[in-house]
Short mmCIF file of C-alpha atoms and ligand atoms in Angstrom, two decimals:
data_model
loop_
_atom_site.label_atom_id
_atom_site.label_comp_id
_atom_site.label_asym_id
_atom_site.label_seq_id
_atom_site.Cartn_x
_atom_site.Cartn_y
_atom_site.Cartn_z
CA UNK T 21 -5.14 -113.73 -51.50
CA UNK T 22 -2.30 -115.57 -53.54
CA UNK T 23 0.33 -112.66 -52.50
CA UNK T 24 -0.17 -114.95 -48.51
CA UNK T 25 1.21 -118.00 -49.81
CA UNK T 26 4.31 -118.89 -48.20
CA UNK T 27 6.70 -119.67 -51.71
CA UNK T 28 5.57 -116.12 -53.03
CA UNK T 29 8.44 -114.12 -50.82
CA UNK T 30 10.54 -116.23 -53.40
CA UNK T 31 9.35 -114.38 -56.16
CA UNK T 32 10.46 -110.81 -57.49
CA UNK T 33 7.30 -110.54 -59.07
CA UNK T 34 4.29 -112.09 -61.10
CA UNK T 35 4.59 -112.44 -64.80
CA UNK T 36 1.59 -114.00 -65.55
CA UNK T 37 -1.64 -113.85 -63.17
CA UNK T 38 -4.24 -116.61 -62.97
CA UNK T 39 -6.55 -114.98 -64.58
CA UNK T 40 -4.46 -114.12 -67.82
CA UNK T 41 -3.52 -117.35 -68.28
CA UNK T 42 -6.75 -118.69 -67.88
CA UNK T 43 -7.65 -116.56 -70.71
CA UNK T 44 -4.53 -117.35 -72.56
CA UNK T 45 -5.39 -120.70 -72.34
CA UNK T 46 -8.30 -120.71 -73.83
CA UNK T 47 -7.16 -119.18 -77.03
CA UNK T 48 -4.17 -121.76 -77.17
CA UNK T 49 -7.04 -124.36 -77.15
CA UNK T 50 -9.56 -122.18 -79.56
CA UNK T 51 -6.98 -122.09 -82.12
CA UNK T 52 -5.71 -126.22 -81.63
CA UNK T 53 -9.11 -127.00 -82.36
CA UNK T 54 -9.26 -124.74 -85.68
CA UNK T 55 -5.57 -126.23 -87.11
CA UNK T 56 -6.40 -129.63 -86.30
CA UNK T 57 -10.01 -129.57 -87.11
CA UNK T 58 -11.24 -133.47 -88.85
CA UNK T 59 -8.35 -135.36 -86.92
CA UNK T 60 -8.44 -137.10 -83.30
CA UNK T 61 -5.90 -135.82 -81.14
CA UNK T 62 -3.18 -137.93 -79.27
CA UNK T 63 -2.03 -135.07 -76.76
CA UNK T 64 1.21 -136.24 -74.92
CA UNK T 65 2.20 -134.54 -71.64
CA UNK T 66 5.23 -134.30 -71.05
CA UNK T 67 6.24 -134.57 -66.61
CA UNK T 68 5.97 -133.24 -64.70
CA UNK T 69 6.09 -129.50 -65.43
CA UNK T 70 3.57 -129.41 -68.40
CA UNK T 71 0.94 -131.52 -65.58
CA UNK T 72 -1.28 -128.22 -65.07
CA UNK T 73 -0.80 -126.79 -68.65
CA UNK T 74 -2.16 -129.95 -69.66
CA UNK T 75 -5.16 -130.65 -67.46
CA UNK T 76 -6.26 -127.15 -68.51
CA UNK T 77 -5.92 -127.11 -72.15
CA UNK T 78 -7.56 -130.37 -72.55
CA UNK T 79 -10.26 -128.91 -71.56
CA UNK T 80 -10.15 -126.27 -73.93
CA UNK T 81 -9.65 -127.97 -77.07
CA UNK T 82 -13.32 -128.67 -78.54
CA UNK T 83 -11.97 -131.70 -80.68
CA UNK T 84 -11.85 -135.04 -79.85
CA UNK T 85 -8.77 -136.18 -77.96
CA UNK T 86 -7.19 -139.11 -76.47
CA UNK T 87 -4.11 -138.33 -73.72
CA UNK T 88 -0.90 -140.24 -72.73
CA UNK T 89 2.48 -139.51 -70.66
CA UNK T 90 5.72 -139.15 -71.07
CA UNK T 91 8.74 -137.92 -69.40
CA UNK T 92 11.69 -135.76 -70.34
CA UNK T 93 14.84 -135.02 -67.97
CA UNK T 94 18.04 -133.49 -68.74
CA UNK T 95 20.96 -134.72 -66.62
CA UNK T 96 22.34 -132.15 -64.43
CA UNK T 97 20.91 -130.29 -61.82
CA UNK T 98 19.89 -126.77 -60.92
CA UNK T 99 18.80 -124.35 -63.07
CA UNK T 100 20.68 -125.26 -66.58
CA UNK T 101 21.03 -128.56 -68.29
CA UNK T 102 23.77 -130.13 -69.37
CA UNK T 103 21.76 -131.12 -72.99
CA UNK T 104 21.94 -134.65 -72.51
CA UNK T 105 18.05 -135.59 -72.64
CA UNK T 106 16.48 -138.90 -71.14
CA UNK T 107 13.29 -139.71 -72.03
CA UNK T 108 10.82 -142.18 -70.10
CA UNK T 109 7.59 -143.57 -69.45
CA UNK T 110 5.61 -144.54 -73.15
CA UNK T 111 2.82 -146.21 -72.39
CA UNK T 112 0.68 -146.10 -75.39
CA UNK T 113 1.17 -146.97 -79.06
CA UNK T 114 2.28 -144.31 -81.00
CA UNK T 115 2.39 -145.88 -84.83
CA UNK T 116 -0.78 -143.80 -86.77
CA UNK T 117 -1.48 -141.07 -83.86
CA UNK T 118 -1.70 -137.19 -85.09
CA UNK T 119 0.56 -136.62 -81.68
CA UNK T 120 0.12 -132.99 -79.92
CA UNK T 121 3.18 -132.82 -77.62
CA UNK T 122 2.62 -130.51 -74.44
CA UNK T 123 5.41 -129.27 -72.68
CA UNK T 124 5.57 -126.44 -69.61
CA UNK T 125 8.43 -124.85 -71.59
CA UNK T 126 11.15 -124.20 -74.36
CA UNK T 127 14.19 -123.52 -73.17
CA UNK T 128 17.52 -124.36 -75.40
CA UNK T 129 14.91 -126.76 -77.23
CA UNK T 130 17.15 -130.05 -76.79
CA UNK T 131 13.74 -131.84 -74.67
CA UNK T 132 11.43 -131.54 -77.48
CA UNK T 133 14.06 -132.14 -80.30
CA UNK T 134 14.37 -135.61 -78.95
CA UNK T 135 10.78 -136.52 -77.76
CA UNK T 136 9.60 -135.16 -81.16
CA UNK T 137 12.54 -137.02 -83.17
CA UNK T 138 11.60 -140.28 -80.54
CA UNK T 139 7.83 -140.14 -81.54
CA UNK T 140 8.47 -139.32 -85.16
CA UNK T 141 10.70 -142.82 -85.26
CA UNK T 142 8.03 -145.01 -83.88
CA UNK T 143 5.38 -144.17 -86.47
CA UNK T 144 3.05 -141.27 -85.58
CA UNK T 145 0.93 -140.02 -88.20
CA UNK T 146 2.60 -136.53 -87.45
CA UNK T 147 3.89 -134.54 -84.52
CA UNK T 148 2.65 -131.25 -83.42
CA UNK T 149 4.37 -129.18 -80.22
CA UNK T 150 2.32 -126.99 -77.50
CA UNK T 151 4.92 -125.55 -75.18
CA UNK T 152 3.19 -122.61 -72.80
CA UNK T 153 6.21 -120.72 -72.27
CA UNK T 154 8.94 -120.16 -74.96
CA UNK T 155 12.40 -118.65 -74.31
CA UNK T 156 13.31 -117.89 -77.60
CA UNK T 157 16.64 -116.18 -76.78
CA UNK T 158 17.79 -119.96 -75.60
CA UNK T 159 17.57 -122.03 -78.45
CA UNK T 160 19.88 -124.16 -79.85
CA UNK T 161 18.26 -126.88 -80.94
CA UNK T 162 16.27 -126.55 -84.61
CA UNK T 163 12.79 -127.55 -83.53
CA UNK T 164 9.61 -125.55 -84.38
CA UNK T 165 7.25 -125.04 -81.61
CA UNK T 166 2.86 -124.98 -83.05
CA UNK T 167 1.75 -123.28 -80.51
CA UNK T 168 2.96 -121.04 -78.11
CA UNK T 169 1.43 -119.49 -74.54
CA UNK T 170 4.00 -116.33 -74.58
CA UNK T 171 7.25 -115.80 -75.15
CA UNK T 172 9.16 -114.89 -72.40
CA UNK T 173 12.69 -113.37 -71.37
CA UNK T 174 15.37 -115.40 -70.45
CA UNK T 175 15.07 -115.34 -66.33
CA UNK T 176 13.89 -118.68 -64.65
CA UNK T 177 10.04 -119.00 -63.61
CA UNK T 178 8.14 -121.09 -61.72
CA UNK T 179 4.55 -122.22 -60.53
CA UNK T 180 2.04 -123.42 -62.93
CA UNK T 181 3.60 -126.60 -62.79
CA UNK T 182 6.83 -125.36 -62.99
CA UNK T 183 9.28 -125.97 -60.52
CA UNK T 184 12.94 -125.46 -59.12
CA UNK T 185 13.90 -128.29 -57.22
CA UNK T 186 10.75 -129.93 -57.53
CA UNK T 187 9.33 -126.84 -55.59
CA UNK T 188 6.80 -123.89 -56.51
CA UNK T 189 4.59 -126.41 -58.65
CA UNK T 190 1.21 -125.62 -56.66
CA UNK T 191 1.45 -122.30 -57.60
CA UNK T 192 -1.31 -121.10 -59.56
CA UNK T 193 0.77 -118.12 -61.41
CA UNK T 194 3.66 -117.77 -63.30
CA UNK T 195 6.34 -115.92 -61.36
CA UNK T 196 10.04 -114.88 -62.06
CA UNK T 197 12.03 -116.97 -58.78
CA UNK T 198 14.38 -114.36 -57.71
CA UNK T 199 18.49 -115.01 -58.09
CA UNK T 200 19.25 -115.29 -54.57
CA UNK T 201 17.11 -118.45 -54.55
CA UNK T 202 19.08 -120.42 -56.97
CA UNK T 203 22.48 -118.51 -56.70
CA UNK T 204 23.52 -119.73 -53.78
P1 IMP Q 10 15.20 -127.54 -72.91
O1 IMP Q 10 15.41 -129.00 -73.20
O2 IMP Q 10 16.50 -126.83 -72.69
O3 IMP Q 10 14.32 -126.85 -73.90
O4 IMP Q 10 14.58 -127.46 -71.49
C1 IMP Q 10 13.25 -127.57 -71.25
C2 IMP Q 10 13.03 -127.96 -69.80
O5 IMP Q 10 13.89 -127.23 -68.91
C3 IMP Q 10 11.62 -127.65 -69.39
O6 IMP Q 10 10.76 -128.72 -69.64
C4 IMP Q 10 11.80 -127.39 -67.91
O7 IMP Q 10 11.72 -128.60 -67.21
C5 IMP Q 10 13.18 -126.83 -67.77
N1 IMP Q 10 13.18 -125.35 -67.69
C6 IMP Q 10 13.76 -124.50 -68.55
N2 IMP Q 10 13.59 -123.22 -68.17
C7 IMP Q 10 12.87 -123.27 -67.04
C8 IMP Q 10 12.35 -122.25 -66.14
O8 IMP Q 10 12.51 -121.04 -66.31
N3 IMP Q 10 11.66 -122.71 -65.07
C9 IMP Q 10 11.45 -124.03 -64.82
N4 IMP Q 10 11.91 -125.00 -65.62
C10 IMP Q 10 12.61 -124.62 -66.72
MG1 MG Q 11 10.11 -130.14 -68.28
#
């Protein structure tokens, strides 16, 4: 029973079950597959949040695909950043790739501005975004997301790879954390 595990108590409730995003996930990959249909995929995941989004919807894309890492922080921590975004870890060429960016989620849109303007500048063949969760009411920065999971209201969430202070990760849910948590 998932309700048992310990880090649920730190949740005021599910938003999205296993099971739905299972399902979810399958369409994200259904309709990757249609739009990019003829090309090989370079699909970028972007740590550590988008880790489980990734290993999922890899597997759900019918196309060929090759995979690589990357890493995105804002400075600042807690639950807002301060927009200041430092990217790390390239390992792999970029120069020719049709690049499919995954990321956990969307917040004010500053991460993927700069890892899309980043790859962009060294060459890729073009640059497509995959972020799971989208909190549109956030945005600031002007960056248009491919494909989207859901869009979601503007409260914080966690599991699914998605943590607050590097905890809730293992979670296999989606779950709003609860204020008390992270207003302290
Ligand atoms: P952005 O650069 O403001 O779009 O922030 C995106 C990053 O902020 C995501 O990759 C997450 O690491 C983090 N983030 C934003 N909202 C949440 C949330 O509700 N839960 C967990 N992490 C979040
Ligand atoms: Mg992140």
């Amino acid at each position: 029973m998932q309700e048992l595990r310990e880090e649920y108590r730190d949740l005021s409730r599910i938003l999205f079950t296993q099971e739905e995003i299972a399902a979810r996930v399958k369409e994200i990959g259904e309709e990757i597959s249609r739009t990019c249909a003829g090309q090989e995929l370079f699909m970028v995941c972007i740590l550590k949040g988008a880790c489980v989004f990734f290993a999922d919807l890899m597997r759900a894309i019918t196309i060929p695909v090759r995979i690589g890492f990357m890493s995105a922080s804002s400075y600042g921590a807690g639950v807002f950043s301060s927009g200041e975004v430092k990217l790390g870890g390239l390992s792999f060429p970029v120069e020719g790739k049709n690049i499919l960016i995954v990321e956990d989620i969307i917040d004010t849109g500053n991460s993927l501005c700069a890892l899309k303007r980043f790859l962009t500048e060294r060459g890729a063949a073009s640059v497509k975004i995959c972020a799971f969760l989208d909190k549109e009411s956030r945005r600031t920065a002007d960056v248009a997301v491919d494909f989207v999971g859901y869009a979601i209201e503007d409260e914080f969430v966690v599991g699914y790879g998605l943590d607050y202070a590097e905890r809730y990760r293992g979670l296999p849910y989606i779950g709003i954390l609860k204020r008390e948590v992270y207003e302290k």
